[in-house]
């Protein structure tokens, strides 16, 4: 019965305001239907797929008040609406929406980071990242590779700890003072 229902609804088009899911999409509110065969919000296309199902619960998935989708659950029993469960699915829909939004943001951040890394590797200059203690954590860039600079040579060291390096102006003490004052160098 479930397989028949899934196959029958696979190509079904959901339109805002039409059918159970469309109603939830339009109103942004959960909907509890005791008996699908008796409810006028069930579309003719949906009614043809009901089979043994009687009850349904559909709720919106939202993030920051924006509709992302609708979750619909159907069962064979006729049940009266339960306000406590309706409140719970509102919260569940919001949590699912937050999860999906966070997942989308994290994917975007990973893609942006990959583009940034790719561009710095192609650069004629070399770039480095340091931690809060001013230790090198990574280096990138074409000149770094041409000069034979490797992460192993730099990782965990501070600039003034690298053999054969000197600041362009002054000494390492004045350079460290510029860094501590967050001044350009």
mmCIF file of C-alpha atoms in Angstrom:
data_model
loop_
_atom_site.group_PDB
_atom_site.id
_atom_site.type_symbol
_atom_site.label_atom_id
_atom_site.label_comp_id
_atom_site.label_asym_id
_atom_site.label_seq_id
_atom_site.Cartn_x
_atom_site.Cartn_y
_atom_site.Cartn_z
ATOM 1 C CA UNK A 1 0.000 0.000 0.000
ATOM 2 C CA UNK A 2 2.780 2.402 0.894
ATOM 3 C CA UNK A 3 4.746 1.574 -2.262
ATOM 4 C CA UNK A 4 1.623 2.116 -4.373
ATOM 5 C CA UNK A 5 1.074 5.474 -2.670
ATOM 6 C CA UNK A 6 4.693 6.558 -3.244
ATOM 7 C CA UNK A 7 4.612 5.514 -6.893
ATOM 8 C CA UNK A 8 1.249 7.195 -7.427
ATOM 9 C CA UNK A 9 2.381 10.486 -5.929
ATOM 10 C CA UNK A 10 5.910 10.553 -7.365
ATOM 11 C CA UNK A 11 5.108 12.849 -10.297
ATOM 12 C CA UNK A 12 2.376 14.754 -8.485
ATOM 13 C CA UNK A 13 2.681 18.526 -8.832
ATOM 14 C CA UNK A 14 2.026 20.546 -5.699
ATOM 15 C CA UNK A 15 0.575 23.992 -6.233
ATOM 16 C CA UNK A 16 0.361 26.682 -3.553
ATOM 17 C CA UNK A 17 -3.156 26.709 -2.130
ATOM 18 C CA UNK A 18 -4.213 23.447 -3.827
ATOM 19 C CA UNK A 19 -4.414 20.180 -1.897
ATOM 20 C CA UNK A 20 -3.150 19.482 1.601
ATOM 21 C CA UNK A 21 0.502 20.380 0.988
ATOM 22 C CA UNK A 22 -0.454 23.410 -1.088
ATOM 23 C CA UNK A 23 -2.744 24.602 1.713
ATOM 24 C CA UNK A 24 0.072 24.292 4.275
ATOM 25 C CA UNK A 25 2.498 26.010 1.888
ATOM 26 C CA UNK A 26 0.094 28.912 1.438
ATOM 27 C CA UNK A 27 -0.926 29.362 5.084
ATOM 28 C CA UNK A 28 2.390 28.454 6.703
ATOM 29 C CA UNK A 29 0.460 26.575 9.389
ATOM 30 C CA UNK A 30 0.294 22.857 10.224
ATOM 31 C CA UNK A 31 -2.804 20.987 9.135
ATOM 32 C CA UNK A 32 -4.333 17.944 10.829
ATOM 33 C CA UNK A 33 -6.869 16.047 8.750
ATOM 34 C CA UNK A 34 -8.863 13.407 10.587
ATOM 35 C CA UNK A 35 -10.262 11.747 7.451
ATOM 36 C CA UNK A 36 -8.744 12.478 4.061
ATOM 37 C CA UNK A 37 -11.838 11.116 2.292
ATOM 38 C CA UNK A 38 -14.040 13.746 3.908
ATOM 39 C CA UNK A 39 -11.803 16.834 3.741
ATOM 40 C CA UNK A 40 -12.479 19.360 0.944
ATOM 41 C CA UNK A 41 -8.805 20.490 0.929
ATOM 42 C CA UNK A 42 -7.706 17.145 -0.545
ATOM 43 C CA UNK A 43 -7.225 17.689 -4.281
ATOM 44 C CA UNK A 44 -8.930 15.361 -6.780
ATOM 45 C CA UNK A 45 -5.479 14.075 -7.792
ATOM 46 C CA UNK A 46 -4.644 13.445 -4.128
ATOM 47 C CA UNK A 47 -8.006 11.800 -3.489
ATOM 48 C CA UNK A 48 -7.242 9.257 -6.215
ATOM 49 C CA UNK A 49 -4.041 8.261 -4.368
ATOM 50 C CA UNK A 50 -5.428 7.986 -0.831
ATOM 51 C CA UNK A 51 -5.963 4.222 -0.874
ATOM 52 C CA UNK A 52 -6.140 2.939 2.718
ATOM 53 C CA UNK A 53 -4.872 6.192 4.253
ATOM 54 C CA UNK A 54 -7.329 8.163 6.375
ATOM 55 C CA UNK A 55 -5.543 10.614 8.647
ATOM 56 C CA UNK A 56 -2.865 13.112 7.681
ATOM 57 C CA UNK A 57 -0.653 15.663 9.335
ATOM 58 C CA UNK A 58 1.220 18.204 7.241
ATOM 59 C CA UNK A 59 3.444 20.941 8.592
ATOM 60 C CA UNK A 60 5.625 23.692 7.142
ATOM 61 C CA UNK A 61 9.401 23.714 7.215
ATOM 62 C CA UNK A 62 10.521 27.302 7.709
ATOM 63 C CA UNK A 63 13.717 29.218 8.290
ATOM 64 C CA UNK A 64 13.606 32.861 9.326
ATOM 65 C CA UNK A 65 9.882 33.001 8.422
ATOM 66 C CA UNK A 66 10.646 31.756 4.883
ATOM 67 C CA UNK A 67 8.921 28.604 3.646
ATOM 68 C CA UNK A 68 11.357 25.901 2.565
ATOM 69 C CA UNK A 69 8.957 22.979 2.191
ATOM 70 C CA UNK A 70 6.179 20.872 3.676
ATOM 71 C CA UNK A 71 6.386 17.548 5.512
ATOM 72 C CA UNK A 72 3.310 15.346 5.162
ATOM 73 C CA UNK A 73 2.601 12.214 7.216
ATOM 74 C CA UNK A 74 -0.362 9.926 6.505
ATOM 75 C CA UNK A 75 -1.800 7.003 8.434
ATOM 76 C CA UNK A 76 -4.597 4.473 8.217
ATOM 77 C CA UNK A 77 -6.423 5.555 11.364
ATOM 78 C CA UNK A 78 -8.883 8.387 11.775
ATOM 79 C CA UNK A 79 -7.655 10.568 14.643
ATOM 80 C CA UNK A 80 -8.910 13.814 16.062
ATOM 81 C CA UNK A 81 -6.519 16.794 16.068
ATOM 82 C CA UNK A 82 -4.168 17.033 19.031
ATOM 83 C CA UNK A 83 -3.193 20.643 19.848
ATOM 84 C CA UNK A 84 -0.103 19.553 21.747
ATOM 85 C CA UNK A 85 1.165 17.619 18.728
ATOM 86 C CA UNK A 86 0.376 20.548 16.414
ATOM 87 C CA UNK A 87 2.510 22.857 18.605
ATOM 88 C CA UNK A 88 5.288 20.285 18.575
ATOM 89 C CA UNK A 89 5.344 19.978 14.759
ATOM 90 C CA UNK A 90 5.529 23.778 14.433
ATOM 91 C CA UNK A 91 8.718 23.636 16.481
ATOM 92 C CA UNK A 92 9.963 20.588 14.570
ATOM 93 C CA UNK A 93 9.389 22.345 11.227
ATOM 94 C CA UNK A 94 11.360 25.373 12.460
ATOM 95 C CA UNK A 95 14.207 23.150 13.668
ATOM 96 C CA UNK A 96 14.358 21.288 10.362
ATOM 97 C CA UNK A 97 14.375 24.655 8.571
ATOM 98 C CA UNK A 98 17.222 25.953 10.741
ATOM 99 C CA UNK A 99 19.190 22.781 10.085
ATOM 100 C CA UNK A 100 18.669 23.071 6.308
ATOM 101 C CA UNK A 101 19.624 26.767 6.327
ATOM 102 C CA UNK A 102 22.748 26.087 8.364
ATOM 103 C CA UNK A 103 23.660 23.215 6.037
ATOM 104 C CA UNK A 104 23.204 25.495 2.993
ATOM 105 C CA UNK A 105 25.330 28.248 4.612
ATOM 106 C CA UNK A 106 28.085 25.779 5.525
ATOM 107 C CA UNK A 107 28.117 24.415 1.965
ATOM 108 C CA UNK A 108 28.392 27.983 0.627
ATOM 109 C CA UNK A 109 31.240 28.717 3.024
ATOM 110 C CA UNK A 110 33.105 25.557 1.959
ATOM 111 C CA UNK A 111 32.678 26.492 -1.719
ATOM 112 C CA UNK A 112 33.834 30.060 -1.081
ATOM 113 C CA UNK A 113 36.841 28.819 0.887
ATOM 114 C CA UNK A 114 37.747 26.441 -1.953
ATOM 115 C CA UNK A 115 37.567 29.313 -4.498
ATOM 116 C CA UNK A 116 39.717 31.497 -2.232
ATOM 117 C CA UNK A 117 42.303 28.723 -1.812
ATOM 118 C CA UNK A 118 42.365 28.117 -5.550
ATOM 119 C CA UNK A 119 42.916 31.828 -6.291
ATOM 120 C CA UNK A 120 45.693 32.223 -3.718
ATOM 121 C CA UNK A 121 47.481 29.168 -5.137
ATOM 122 C CA UNK A 122 47.440 30.859 -8.561
ATOM 123 C CA UNK A 123 48.683 34.215 -7.240
ATOM 124 C CA UNK A 124 52.128 35.549 -8.136
ATOM 125 C CA UNK A 125 52.580 36.484 -4.452
ATOM 126 C CA UNK A 126 52.637 34.197 -1.465
ATOM 127 C CA UNK A 127 50.257 34.369 1.430
ATOM 128 C CA UNK A 128 50.326 33.046 4.927
ATOM 129 C CA UNK A 129 47.992 32.548 7.817
ATOM 130 C CA UNK A 130 49.018 32.860 11.425
ATOM 131 C CA UNK A 131 47.299 31.929 14.665
ATOM 132 C CA UNK A 132 46.710 34.265 17.634
ATOM 133 C CA UNK A 133 50.315 33.591 18.796
ATOM 134 C CA UNK A 134 51.623 34.723 15.368
ATOM 135 C CA UNK A 135 52.742 31.200 14.409
ATOM 136 C CA UNK A 136 52.443 30.184 10.766
ATOM 137 C CA UNK A 137 49.580 27.735 10.216
ATOM 138 C CA UNK A 138 49.592 27.726 6.388
ATOM 139 C CA UNK A 139 51.245 29.267 3.339
ATOM 140 C CA UNK A 140 49.997 29.543 -0.244
ATOM 141 C CA UNK A 141 50.870 31.130 -3.574
ATOM 142 C CA UNK A 142 52.975 30.526 -6.665
ATOM 143 C CA UNK A 143 56.066 32.463 -5.446
ATOM 144 C CA UNK A 144 56.128 30.336 -2.312
ATOM 145 C CA UNK A 145 56.453 27.258 -4.478
ATOM 146 C CA UNK A 146 59.102 28.824 -6.744
ATOM 147 C CA UNK A 147 61.139 29.955 -3.723
ATOM 148 C CA UNK A 148 60.981 26.455 -2.296
ATOM 149 C CA UNK A 149 59.038 27.534 0.805
ATOM 150 C CA UNK A 150 57.213 24.615 2.332
ATOM 151 C CA UNK A 151 54.650 24.420 5.085
ATOM 152 C CA UNK A 152 56.988 22.153 7.029
ATOM 153 C CA UNK A 153 59.621 24.940 7.116
ATOM 154 C CA UNK A 154 57.191 27.523 8.468
ATOM 155 C CA UNK A 155 54.416 25.712 10.315
ATOM 156 C CA UNK A 156 54.472 26.451 14.038
ATOM 157 C CA UNK A 157 57.151 29.151 13.737
ATOM 158 C CA UNK A 158 56.919 32.944 14.029
ATOM 159 C CA UNK A 159 58.549 35.172 11.382
ATOM 160 C CA UNK A 160 61.428 36.147 13.657
ATOM 161 C CA UNK A 161 62.115 32.455 14.315
ATOM 162 C CA UNK A 162 62.739 31.657 10.641
ATOM 163 C CA UNK A 163 66.417 31.262 9.780
ATOM 164 C CA UNK A 164 67.826 33.870 7.410
ATOM 165 C CA UNK A 165 64.952 36.340 7.634
ATOM 166 C CA UNK A 166 65.188 39.991 8.616
ATOM 167 C CA UNK A 167 62.525 42.714 8.662
ATOM 168 C CA UNK A 168 62.756 45.297 5.862
ATOM 169 C CA UNK A 169 62.881 48.205 8.325
ATOM 170 C CA UNK A 170 64.352 48.222 11.811
ATOM 171 C CA UNK A 171 64.729 45.097 13.886
ATOM 172 C CA UNK A 172 62.426 42.310 15.034
ATOM 173 C CA UNK A 173 61.561 44.203 18.243
ATOM 174 C CA UNK A 174 60.149 47.185 16.308
ATOM 175 C CA UNK A 175 58.375 44.784 13.917
ATOM 176 C CA UNK A 176 56.774 42.974 16.875
ATOM 177 C CA UNK A 177 55.646 46.351 18.262
ATOM 178 C CA UNK A 178 53.929 47.121 14.917
ATOM 179 C CA UNK A 179 52.165 43.752 15.063
ATOM 180 C CA UNK A 180 51.070 44.254 18.679
ATOM 181 C CA UNK A 181 49.652 47.676 17.757
ATOM 182 C CA UNK A 182 47.914 46.126 14.725
ATOM 183 C CA UNK A 183 49.746 48.483 12.369
ATOM 184 C CA UNK A 184 50.550 47.747 8.718
ATOM 185 C CA UNK A 185 54.041 46.476 7.993
#
